[in-house]
Coordinates of C-alpha atoms in Angstrom, one line a residue:
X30 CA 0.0 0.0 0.0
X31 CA 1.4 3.1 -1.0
X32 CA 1.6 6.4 0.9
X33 CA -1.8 8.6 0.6
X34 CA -2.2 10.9 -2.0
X35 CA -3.9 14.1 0.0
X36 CA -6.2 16.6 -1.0
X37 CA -5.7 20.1 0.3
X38 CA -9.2 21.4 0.7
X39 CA -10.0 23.5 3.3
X40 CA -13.2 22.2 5.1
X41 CA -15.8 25.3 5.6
X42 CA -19.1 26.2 7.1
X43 CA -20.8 27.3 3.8
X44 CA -23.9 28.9 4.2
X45 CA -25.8 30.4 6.7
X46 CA -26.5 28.1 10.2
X47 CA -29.2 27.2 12.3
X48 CA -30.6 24.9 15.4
X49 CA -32.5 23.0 12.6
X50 CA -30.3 22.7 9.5
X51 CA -26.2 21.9 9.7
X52 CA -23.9 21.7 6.3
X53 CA -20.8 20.1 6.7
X54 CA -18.8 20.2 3.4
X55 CA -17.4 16.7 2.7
X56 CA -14.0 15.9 0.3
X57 CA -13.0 13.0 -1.2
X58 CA -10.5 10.2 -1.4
X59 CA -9.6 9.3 -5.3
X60 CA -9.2 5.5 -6.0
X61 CA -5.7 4.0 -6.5
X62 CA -4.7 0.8 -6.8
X63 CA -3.2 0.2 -4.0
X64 CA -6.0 0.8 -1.9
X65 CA -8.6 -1.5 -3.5
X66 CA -7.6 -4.7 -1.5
X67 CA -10.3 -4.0 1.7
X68 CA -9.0 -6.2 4.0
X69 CA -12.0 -7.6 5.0
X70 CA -12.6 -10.4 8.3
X71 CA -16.0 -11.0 6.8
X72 CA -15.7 -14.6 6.4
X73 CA -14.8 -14.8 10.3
X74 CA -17.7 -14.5 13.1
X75 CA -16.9 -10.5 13.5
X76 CA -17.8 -9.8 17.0
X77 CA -18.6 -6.4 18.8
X78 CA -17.6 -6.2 22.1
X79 CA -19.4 -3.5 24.5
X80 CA -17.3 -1.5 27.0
X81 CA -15.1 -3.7 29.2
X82 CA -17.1 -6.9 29.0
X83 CA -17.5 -9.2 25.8
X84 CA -20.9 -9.7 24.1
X85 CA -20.7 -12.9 22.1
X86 CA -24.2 -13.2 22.0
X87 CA -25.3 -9.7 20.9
X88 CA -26.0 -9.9 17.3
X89 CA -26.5 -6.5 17.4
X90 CA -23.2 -5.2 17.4
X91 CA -22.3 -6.6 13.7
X92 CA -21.1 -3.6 12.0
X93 CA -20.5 -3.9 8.4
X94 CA -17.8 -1.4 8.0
X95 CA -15.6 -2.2 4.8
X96 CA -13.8 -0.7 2.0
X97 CA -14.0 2.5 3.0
X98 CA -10.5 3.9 1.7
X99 CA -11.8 3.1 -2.2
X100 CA -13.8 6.1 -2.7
X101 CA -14.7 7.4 0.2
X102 CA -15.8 10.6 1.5
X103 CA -14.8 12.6 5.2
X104 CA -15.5 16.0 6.7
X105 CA -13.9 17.8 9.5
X106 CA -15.1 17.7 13.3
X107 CA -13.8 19.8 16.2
X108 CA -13.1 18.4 19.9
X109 CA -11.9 19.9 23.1
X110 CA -12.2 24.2 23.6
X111 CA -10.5 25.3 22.0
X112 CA -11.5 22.8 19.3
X113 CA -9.0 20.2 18.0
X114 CA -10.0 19.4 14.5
X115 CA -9.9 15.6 12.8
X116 CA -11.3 14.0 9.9
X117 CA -13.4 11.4 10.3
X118 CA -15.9 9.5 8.1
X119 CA -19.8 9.9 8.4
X120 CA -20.9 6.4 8.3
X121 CA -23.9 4.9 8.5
X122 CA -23.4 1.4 9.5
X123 CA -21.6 2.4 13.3
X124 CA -23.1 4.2 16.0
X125 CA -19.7 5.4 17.7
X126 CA -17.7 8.6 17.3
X127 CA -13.7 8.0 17.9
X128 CA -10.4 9.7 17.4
X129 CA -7.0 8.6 18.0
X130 CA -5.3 9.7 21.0
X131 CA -1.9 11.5 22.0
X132 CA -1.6 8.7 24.5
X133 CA -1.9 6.1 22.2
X134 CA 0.6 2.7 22.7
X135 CA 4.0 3.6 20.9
X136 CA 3.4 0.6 18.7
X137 CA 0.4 1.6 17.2
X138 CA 1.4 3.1 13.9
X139 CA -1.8 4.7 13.1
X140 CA -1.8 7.2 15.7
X141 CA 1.8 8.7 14.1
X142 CA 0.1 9.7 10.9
X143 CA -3.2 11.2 12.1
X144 CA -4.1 13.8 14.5
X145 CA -4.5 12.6 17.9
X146 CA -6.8 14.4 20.6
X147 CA -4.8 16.0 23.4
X148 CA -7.2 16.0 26.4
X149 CA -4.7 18.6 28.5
X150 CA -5.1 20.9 26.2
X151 CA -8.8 21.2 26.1
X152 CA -10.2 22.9 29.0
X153 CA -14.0 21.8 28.8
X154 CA -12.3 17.9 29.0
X155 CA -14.0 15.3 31.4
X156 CA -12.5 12.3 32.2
X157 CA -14.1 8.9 31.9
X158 CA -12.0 6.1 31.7
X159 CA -14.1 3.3 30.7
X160 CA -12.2 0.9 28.4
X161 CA -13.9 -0.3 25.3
X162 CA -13.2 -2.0 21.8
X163 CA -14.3 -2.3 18.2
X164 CA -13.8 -4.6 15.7
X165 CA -15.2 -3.8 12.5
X166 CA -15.2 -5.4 9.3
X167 CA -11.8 -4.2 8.4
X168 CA -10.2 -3.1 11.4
X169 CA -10.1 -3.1 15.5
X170 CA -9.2 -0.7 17.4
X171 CA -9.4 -0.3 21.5
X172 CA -9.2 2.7 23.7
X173 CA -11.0 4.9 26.5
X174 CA -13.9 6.9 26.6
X175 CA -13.7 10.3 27.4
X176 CA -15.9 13.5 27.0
X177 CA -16.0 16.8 25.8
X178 CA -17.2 19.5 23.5
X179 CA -17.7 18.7 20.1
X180 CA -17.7 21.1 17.0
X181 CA -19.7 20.4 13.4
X182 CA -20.4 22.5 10.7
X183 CA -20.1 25.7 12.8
X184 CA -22.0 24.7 16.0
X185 CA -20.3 24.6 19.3
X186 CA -21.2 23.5 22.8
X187 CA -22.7 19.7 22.3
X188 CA -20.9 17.3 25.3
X189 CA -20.5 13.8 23.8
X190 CA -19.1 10.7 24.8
X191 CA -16.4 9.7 22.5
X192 CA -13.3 7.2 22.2
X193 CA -9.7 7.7 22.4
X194 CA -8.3 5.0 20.3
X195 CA -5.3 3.7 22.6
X196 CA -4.2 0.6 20.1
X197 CA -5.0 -0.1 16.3
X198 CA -3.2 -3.4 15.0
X199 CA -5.0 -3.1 11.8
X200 CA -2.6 -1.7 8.7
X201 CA -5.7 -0.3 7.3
X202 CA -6.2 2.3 9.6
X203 CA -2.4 3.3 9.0
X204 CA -3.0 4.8 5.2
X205 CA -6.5 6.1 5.9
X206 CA -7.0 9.8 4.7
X207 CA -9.5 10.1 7.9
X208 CA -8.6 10.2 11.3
X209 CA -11.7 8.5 13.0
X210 CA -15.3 8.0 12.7
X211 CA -18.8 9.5 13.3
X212 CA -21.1 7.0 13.7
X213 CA -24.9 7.7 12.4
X214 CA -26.0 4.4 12.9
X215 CA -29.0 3.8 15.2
X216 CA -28.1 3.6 19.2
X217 CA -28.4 -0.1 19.4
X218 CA -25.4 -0.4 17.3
X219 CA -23.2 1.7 20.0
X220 CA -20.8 -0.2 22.0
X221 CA -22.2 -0.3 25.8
X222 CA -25.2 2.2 24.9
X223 CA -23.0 5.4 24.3
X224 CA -24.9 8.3 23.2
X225 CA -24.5 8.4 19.6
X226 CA -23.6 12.1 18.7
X227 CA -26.1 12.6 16.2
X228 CA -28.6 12.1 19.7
X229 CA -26.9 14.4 21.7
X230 CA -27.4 17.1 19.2
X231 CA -30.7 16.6 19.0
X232 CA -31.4 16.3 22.7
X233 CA -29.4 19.6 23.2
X234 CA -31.0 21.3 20.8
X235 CA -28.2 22.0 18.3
X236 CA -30.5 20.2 15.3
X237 CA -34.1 20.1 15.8
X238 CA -35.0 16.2 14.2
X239 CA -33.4 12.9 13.9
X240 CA -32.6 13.6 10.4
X241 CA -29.7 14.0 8.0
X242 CA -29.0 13.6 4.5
X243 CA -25.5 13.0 2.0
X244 CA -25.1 14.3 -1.0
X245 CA -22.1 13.2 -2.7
X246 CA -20.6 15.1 -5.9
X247 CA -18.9 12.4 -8.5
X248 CA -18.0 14.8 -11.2
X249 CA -14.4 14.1 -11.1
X250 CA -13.8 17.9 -12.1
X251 CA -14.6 19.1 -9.0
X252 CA -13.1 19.8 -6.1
X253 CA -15.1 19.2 -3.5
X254 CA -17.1 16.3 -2.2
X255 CA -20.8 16.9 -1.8
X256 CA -22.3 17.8 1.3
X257 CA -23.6 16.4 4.5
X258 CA -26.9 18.1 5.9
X259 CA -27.8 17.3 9.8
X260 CA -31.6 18.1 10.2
X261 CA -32.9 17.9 6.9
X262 CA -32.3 17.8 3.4
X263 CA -31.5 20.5 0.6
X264 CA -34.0 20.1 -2.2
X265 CA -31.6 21.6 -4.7
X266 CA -29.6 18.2 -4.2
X267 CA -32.2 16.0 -5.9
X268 CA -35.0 15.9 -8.3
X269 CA -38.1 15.1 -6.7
X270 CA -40.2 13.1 -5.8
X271 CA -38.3 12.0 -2.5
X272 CA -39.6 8.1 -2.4
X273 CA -39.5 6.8 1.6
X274 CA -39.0 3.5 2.1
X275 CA -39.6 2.0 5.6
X276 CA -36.5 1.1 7.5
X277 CA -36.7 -2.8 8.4
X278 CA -34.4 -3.3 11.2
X279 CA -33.7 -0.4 12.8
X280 CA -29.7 -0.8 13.7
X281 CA -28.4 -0.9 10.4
X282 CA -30.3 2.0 7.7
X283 CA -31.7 -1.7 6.4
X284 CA -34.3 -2.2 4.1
X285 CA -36.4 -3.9 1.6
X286 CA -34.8 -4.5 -1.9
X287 CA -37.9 -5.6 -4.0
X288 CA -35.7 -6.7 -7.0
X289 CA -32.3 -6.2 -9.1
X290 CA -32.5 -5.9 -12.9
X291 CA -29.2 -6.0 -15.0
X292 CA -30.7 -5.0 -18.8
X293 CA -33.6 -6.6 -19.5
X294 CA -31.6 -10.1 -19.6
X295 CA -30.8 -11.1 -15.7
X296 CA -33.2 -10.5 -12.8
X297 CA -31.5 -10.8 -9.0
X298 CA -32.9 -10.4 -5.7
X299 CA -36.1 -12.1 -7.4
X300 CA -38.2 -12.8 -4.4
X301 CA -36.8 -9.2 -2.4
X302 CA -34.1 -9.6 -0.3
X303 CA -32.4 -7.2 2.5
X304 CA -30.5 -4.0 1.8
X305 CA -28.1 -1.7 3.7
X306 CA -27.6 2.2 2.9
X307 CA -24.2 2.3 3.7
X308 CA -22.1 5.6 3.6
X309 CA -19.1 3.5 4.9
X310 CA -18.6 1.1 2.4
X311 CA -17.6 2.7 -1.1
X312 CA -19.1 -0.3 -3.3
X313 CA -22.2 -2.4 -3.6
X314 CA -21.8 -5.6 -2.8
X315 CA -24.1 -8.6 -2.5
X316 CA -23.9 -11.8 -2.1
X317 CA -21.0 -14.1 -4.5
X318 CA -23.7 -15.5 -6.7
X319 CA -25.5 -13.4 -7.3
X320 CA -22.8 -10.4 -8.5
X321 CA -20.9 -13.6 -10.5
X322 CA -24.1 -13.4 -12.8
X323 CA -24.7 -9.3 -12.5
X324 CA -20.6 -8.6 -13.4
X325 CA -20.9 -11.9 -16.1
X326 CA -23.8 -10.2 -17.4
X327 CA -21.9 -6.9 -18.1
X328 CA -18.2 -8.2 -19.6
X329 CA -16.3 -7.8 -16.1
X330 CA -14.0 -9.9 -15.0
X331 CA -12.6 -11.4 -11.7
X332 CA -10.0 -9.2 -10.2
X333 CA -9.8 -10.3 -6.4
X334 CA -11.5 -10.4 -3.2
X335 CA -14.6 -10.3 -4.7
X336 CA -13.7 -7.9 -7.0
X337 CA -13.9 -7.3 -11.0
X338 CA -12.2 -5.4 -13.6
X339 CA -14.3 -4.0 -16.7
X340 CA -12.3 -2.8 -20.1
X341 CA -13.2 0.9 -19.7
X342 CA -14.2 1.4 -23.7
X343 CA -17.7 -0.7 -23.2
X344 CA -19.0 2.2 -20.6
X345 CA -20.9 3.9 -23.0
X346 CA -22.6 0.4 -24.5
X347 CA -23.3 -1.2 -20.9
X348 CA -26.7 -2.4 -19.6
X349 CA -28.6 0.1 -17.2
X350 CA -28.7 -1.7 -13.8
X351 CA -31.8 -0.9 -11.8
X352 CA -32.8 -1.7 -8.1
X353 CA -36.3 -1.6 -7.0
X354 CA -37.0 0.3 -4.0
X355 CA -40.1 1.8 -2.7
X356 CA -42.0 0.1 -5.6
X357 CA -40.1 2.7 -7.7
X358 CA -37.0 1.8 -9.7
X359 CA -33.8 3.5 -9.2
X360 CA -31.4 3.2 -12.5
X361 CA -27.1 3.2 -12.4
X362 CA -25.9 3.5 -15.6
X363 CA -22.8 2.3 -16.8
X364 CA -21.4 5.8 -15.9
X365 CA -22.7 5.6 -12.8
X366 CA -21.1 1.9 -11.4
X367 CA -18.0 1.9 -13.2
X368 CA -15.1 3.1 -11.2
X369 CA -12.5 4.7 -14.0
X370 CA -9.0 4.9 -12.4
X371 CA -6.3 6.6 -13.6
X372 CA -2.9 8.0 -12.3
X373 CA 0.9 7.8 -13.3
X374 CA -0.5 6.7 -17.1
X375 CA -2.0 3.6 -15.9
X376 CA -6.1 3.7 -16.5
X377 CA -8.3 1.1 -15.7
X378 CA -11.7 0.4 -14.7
X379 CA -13.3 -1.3 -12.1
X380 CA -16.8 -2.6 -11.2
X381 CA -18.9 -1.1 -8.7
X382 CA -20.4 -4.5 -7.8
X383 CA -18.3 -6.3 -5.6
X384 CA -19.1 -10.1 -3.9
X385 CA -19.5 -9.9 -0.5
X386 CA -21.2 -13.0 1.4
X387 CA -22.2 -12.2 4.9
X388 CA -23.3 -15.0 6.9
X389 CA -26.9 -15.3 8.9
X390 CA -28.3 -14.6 11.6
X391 CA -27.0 -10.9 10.2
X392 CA -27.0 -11.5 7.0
X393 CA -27.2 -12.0 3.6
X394 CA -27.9 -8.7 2.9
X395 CA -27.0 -6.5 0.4
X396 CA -25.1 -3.0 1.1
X397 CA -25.9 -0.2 -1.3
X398 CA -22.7 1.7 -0.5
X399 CA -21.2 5.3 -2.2
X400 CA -21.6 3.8 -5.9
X401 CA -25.6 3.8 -4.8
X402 CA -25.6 7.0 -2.9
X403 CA -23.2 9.0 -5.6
X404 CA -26.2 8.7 -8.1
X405 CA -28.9 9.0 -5.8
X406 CA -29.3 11.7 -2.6
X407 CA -30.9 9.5 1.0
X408 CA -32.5 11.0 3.5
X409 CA -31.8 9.4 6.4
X410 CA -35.2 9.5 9.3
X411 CA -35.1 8.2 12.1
X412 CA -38.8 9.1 12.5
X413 CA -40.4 9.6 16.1
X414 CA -43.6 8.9 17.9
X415 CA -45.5 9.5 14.7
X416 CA -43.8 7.1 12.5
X417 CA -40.9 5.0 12.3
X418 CA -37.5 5.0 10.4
X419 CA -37.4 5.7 7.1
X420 CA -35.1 7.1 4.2
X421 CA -36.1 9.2 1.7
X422 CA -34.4 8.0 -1.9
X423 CA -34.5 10.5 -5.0
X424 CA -31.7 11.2 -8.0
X425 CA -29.2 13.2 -7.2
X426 CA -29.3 16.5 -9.4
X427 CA -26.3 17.6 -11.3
X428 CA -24.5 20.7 -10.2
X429 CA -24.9 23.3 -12.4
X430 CA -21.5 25.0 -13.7
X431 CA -20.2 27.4 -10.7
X432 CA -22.2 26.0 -8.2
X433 CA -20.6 26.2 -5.0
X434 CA -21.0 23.6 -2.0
X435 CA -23.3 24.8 0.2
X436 CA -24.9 27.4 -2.1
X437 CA -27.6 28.8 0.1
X438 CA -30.7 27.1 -1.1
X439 CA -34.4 26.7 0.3
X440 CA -34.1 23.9 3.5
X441 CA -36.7 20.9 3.4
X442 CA -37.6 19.1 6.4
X443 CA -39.6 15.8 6.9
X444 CA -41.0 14.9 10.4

């Protein structure tokens, strides 16, 4: 794995703020070959452990976390007064917000090439102590909790419970462009029943619903990102009709896929099967069988882990691939799920369907990762006494020329 290729984009509060809507610009990691191996434990019994104490038995605490250094997309956070900043990824499928720590073991190599949270120099700091762990699909890491002031998008003053990452054995986490992660996942995922964030700024006021949306830019000619909205969503993202489908199981954003179509030649997922929205995992994977006969179907062929290489001149002539959510179809075009690589002269092209078998009682499942969300904008609801969870699924609209990130535009909010 080579060293990281960074992106020196400043990460600003664009447009104006409020209780109810926050914009946090987001930036992007450009593919390279090096980085496409995930790493993945998937074919192992992954296990979650809560603070202190193992949990074997909790199959809630799966957290399908992978691939998230292929194309993948962080923002900055703020902790401590005065704030220390990090990058960290917003990702759906983990409830926990953690940062490496100055304190970290010696041997732990990630902690030398990230920012690491000094808790003497913040002066709103509160010590907690309690040990936990994680173990995701791609990585581990173990640490403390601690506590103190976070800052997003411009707002200040939120007191969350967060980890100090102590020891991370996984190589992974050493050539990550981000320093931690912000968990948006439902509370049932968090380790020991730590406050997610996104909870805290709702219970404090600092965003008035449970809601938040991504809107992530794939025009390679631009510099920045997309956009992650906390409170709402930005109609100028998408083209309407938002279509809400119900969330199934509410730990992961899961839900009902009703079918997969590949042209009009190869139908998957024929009797519906489970799907993830998952901003932490850059692909769309399913299970091995299945994306055999959807990457067959459309000339690819097998790369590794799961993984398949596609001769970049049939773009233009590939089938449409269409997922059926909501009772509404939802199309990728050949555009849209081939991943085009290119960087010291070498260019190839890589599928955006990738096998990935995860074994029951969690799975099989699908996970409708950034190659999904780059088309299409989600709303992400966690409802309240009204209704349940739900996201909100429409195309993502193309940024006109000169349109800036965070361009003020009319705010839209769903209760």
């Amino acid at each position: 794995m080579s060293a990281p290729w960074p992106l020196p984009l400043l990460l600003l509060l664009l447009g104006p703020v409020a209780a109810a809507l926050i914009r946090i610009p987001l930036r992007r990691v450009h593919p390279q070959p090096s980085t496409l191996d995930p790493l993945r434990a998937w074919g192992e019994p992954v296990q979650h452990p809560s603070l202190g104490t193992s949990s074997p038995g909790d199959k809630s605490t799966f957290v399908p976390l992978s691939n998230y250094m292929n194309v993948q997309y962080f923002g900055e956070i703020g902790l401590g007064t005065p704030p220390q900043n990090f990058s960290v990824i917003f990702d759906t499928g983990s409830s926990n917000l953690w940062v490496p720590s100055i304190r970290c073991h010696f041997l732990s190599l990630p902690c030398w090439f990230h920012h690491r949270f000094n808790a003497k120099a913040s002066s709103s700091f509160q010590r907690n102590g309690t040990k936990f762990a994680i173990h995701y699909g791609t990585g581990r890491l173990s640490g403390i909790l601690s506590e103190d002031k976070l800052t997003i998008g411009g707002v200040k003053g939120a007191s969350v419970v967060f980890g100090e990452a102590l020891w991370e054995p996984s190589l992974i986490f050493t050539f990550a462009h981000f320093d931690g992660i912000f968990g948006l996942g439902f509370p049932i995922l968090a380790v020991d029943g730590v406050r997610p964030p996104l909870d805290i700024l709702v219970d404090q006021g600092l965003v008035d619903k449970p809601i938040f949306s991504f809107y992530l830019n794939r025009n390679p000619e631009e510099a920045d990102g997309g956009e992650l909205v906390l409170g709402g969503s930005d109609p100028a993202h998408y083209i309407p009709p938002l279509i809400y489908v119900p969330v199934t199981v509410p730990a992961y954003w899961q839900i009902h896929m009703q079918s997969v179509k590949v042209g009009s030649g190869l139908t998957l997922c024929a009797r519906g099967c489970a799907a993830i929205l998952d901003t932490g995992t850059s692909l769309i994977t399913g299970p091995t069988e299945e994306i055999q006969a959807l990457n067959t179907a459309i000339g690819s062929v097998p790369l590794r882990m799961g993984q398949y290489i596609i001769d970049c001149s049939k773009i233009p002539s590939l089938p449409p691939i269409s997922l059926l959510l909501g009772g509404v179809w939802f199309n990728l075009t050949g555009q849209d799920y081939v991943i085009q690589i290119a960087r010291f002269g070498v260019h190839f092209c890589l599928s955006g369907f990738q096998a990935l078998d995860i074994p029951p009682p969690v799975g099989p499942f699908w996970i409708l990762g950034d190659v999904f969300l780059g088309s299409h904008v989600a709303v992400f609801d966690r409802g309240d006494t009204k209704g349940g969870a739900r996201v909100g699924l429409a195309r993502a609209r193309p940024r006109r020329a000169g349109q800036q990130a965070g361009e003020p535009a009319q705010a839209q909010f769903y209760g």
